[in-house]
PDB file of C-alpha atoms in Angstrom:
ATOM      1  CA  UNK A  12     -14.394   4.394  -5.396  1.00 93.00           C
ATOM      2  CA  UNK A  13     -12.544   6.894  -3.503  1.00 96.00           C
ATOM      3  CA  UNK A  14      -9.515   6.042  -1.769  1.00 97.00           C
ATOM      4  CA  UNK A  15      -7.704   7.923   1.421  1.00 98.00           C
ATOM      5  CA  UNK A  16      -4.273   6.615   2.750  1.00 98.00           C
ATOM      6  CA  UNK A  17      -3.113   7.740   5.987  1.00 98.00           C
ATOM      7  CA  UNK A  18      -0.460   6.190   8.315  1.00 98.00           C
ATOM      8  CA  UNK A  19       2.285   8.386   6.916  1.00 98.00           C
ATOM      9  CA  UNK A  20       5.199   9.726   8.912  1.00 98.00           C
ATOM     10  CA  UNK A  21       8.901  10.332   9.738  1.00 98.00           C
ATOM     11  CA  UNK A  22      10.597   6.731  11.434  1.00 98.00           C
ATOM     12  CA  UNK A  23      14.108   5.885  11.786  1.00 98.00           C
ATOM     13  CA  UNK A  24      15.556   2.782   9.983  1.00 98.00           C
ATOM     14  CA  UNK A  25      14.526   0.074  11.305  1.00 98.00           C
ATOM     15  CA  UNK A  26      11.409   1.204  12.837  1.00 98.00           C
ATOM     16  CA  UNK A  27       7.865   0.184  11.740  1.00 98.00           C
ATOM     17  CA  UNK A  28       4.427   1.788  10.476  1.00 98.00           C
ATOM     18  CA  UNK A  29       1.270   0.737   9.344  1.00 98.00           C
ATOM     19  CA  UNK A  30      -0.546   2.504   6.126  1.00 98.00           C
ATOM     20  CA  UNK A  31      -4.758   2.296   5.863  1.00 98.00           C
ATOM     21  CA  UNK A  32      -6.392   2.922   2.686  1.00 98.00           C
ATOM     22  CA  UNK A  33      -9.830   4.200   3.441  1.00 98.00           C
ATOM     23  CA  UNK A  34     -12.116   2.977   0.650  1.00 97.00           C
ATOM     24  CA  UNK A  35     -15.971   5.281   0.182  1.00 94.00           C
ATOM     25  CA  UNK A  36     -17.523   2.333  -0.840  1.00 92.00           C
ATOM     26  CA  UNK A  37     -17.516  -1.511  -0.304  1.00 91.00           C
ATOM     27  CA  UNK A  38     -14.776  -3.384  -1.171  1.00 90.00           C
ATOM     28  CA  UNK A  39     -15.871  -6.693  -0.943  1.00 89.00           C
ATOM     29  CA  UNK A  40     -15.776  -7.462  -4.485  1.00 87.00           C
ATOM     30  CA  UNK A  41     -12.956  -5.282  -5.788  1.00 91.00           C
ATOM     31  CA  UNK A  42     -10.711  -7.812  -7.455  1.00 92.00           C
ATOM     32  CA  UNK A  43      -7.608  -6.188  -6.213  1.00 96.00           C
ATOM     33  CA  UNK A  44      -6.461  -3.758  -3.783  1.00 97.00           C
ATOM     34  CA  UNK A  45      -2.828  -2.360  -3.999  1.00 97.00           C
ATOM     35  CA  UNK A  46       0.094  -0.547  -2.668  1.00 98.00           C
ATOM     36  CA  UNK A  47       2.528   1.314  -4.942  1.00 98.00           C
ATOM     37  CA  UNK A  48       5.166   3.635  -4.027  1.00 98.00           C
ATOM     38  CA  UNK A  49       6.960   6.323  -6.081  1.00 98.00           C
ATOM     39  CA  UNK A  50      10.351   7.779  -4.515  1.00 97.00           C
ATOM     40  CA  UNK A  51      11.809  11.329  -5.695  1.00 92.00           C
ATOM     41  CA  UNK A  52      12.727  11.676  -9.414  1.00 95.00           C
ATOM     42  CA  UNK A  53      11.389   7.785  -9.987  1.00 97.00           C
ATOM     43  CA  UNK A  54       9.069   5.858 -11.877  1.00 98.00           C
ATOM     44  CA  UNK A  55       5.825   4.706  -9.099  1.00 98.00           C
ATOM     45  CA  UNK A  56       6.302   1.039  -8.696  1.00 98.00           C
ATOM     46  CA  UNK A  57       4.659  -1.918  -7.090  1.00 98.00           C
ATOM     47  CA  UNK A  58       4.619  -2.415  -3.819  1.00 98.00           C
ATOM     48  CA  UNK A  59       1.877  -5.101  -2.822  1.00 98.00           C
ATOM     49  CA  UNK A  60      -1.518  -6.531  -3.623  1.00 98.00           C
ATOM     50  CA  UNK A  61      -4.253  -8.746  -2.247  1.00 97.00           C
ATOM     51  CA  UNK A  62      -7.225  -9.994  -4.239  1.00 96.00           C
ATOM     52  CA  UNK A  63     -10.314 -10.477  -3.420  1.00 93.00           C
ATOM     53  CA  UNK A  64      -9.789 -14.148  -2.431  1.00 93.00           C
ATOM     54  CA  UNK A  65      -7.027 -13.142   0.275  1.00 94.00           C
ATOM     55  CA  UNK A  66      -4.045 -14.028  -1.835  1.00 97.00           C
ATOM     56  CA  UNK A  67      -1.075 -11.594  -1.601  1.00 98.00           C
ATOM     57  CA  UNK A  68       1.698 -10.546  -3.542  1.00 98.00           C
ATOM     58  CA  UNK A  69       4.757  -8.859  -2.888  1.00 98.00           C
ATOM     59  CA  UNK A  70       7.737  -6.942  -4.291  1.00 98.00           C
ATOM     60  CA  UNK A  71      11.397  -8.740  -3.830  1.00 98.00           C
ATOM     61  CA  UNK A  72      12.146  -5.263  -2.177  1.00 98.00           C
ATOM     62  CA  UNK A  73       9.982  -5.568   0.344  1.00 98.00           C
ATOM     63  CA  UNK A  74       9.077  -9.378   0.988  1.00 98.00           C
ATOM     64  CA  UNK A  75       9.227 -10.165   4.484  1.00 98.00           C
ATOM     65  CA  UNK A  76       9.287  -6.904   5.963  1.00 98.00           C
ATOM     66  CA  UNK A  77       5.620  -5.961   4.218  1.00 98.00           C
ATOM     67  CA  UNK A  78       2.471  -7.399   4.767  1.00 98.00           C
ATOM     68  CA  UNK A  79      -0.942  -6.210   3.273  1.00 98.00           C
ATOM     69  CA  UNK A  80      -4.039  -6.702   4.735  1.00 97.00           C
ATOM     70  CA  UNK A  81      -7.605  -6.053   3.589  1.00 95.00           C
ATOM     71  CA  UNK A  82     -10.756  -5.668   5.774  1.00 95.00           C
ATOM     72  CA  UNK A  83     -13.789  -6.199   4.067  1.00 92.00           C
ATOM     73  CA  UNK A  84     -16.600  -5.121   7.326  1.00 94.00           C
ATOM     74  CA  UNK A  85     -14.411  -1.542   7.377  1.00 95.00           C
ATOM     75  CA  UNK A  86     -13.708  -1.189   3.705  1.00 96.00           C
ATOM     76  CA  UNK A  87     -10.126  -0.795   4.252  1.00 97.00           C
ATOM     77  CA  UNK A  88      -6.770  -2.093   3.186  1.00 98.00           C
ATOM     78  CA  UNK A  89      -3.597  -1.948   5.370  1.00 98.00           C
ATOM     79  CA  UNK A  90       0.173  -1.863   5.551  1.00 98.00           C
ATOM     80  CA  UNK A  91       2.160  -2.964   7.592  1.00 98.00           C
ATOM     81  CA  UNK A  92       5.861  -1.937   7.373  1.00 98.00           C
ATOM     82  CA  UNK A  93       8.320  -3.277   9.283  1.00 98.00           C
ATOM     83  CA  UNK A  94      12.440  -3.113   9.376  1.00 98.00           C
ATOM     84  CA  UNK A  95      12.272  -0.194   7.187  1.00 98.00           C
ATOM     85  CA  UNK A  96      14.928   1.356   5.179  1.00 98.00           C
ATOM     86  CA  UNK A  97      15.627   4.974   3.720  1.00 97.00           C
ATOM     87  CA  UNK A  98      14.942   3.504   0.511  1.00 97.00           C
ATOM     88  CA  UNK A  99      11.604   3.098   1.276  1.00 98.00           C
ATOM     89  CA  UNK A 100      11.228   6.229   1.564  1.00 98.00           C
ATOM     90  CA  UNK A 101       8.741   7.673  -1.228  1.00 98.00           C
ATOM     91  CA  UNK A 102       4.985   8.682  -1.816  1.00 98.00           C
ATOM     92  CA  UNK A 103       2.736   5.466  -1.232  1.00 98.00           C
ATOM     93  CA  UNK A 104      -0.462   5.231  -2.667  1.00 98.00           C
ATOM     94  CA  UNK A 105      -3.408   2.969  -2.472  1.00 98.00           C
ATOM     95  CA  UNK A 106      -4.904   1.189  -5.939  1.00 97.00           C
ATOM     96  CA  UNK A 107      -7.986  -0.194  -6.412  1.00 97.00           C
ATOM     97  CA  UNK A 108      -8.665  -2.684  -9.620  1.00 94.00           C
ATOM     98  CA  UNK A 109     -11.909  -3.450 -10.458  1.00 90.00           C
ATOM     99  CA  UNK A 110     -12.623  -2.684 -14.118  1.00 86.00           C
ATOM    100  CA  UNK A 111     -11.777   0.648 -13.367  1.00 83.00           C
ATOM    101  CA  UNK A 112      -8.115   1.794 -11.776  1.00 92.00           C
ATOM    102  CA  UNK A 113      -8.711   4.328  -8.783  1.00 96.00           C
ATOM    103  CA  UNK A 114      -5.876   5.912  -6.950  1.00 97.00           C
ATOM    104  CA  UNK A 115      -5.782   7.568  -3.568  1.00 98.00           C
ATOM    105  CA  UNK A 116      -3.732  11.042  -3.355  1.00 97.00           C
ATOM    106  CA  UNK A 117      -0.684   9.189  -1.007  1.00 98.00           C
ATOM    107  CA  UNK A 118       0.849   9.517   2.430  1.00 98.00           C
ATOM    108  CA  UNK A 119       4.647  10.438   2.393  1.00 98.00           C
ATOM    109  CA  UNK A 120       6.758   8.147   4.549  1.00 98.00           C
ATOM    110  CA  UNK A 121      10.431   9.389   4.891  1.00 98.00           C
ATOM    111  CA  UNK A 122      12.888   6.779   6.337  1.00 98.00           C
ATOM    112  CA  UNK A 123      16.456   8.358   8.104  1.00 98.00           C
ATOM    113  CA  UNK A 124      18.921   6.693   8.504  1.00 94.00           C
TER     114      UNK A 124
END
């Protein structure tokens, strides 16, 4: 499956936005769709995940400001960031699991402070 991620942008600490992850093909039975981030001159990490039951999971980073989202009639998986923080800041990229591990190419969000 092909994945696009759009949402991206500049936002002052503090301030909110919300990533989609465009899928080209159903989602409905992907076992898990993802977020991962990966900041200048670091290692991409987990950022969130929701099966294909609705559960969610979460990075300690990120808990309680994050929440991911999946919509199964639009083939699309959100993010919704809130109370950012300039370490947020990185490349974020959308993962889907299903046997096979597709990526999207990422949406930069930058964080000031």
């Amino acid at each position: 499956v092909q994945l696009v991620e759009s949402g991206g942008g500049l936002v002052q600490a503090g301030g909110s936005l919300r990533l989609s992850c465009a899928a080209s093909s159903s989602i409905f039975s992907i076992n898990i769709m993802g977020w991962y981030r990966q900041a200048p001159g670091k290692q991409r990490e987990f950022v969130a995940h929701i099966t294909s039951g609705g559960r969610t999971y979460y990075a300690d980073s990120v808990k309680g400001r994050f929440t991911i989202s999946r919509d199964n009639a639009e083939n699309t998986v959100y993010l919704q960031m809130n109370s950012l923080k300039p370490e947020d800041t990185a490349v974020y990229y959308c993962k889907a699991v299903y046997g096979n591990d597709d990526w999207g190419q990422g949406t930069q969000v930058t964080v000031s402070s």
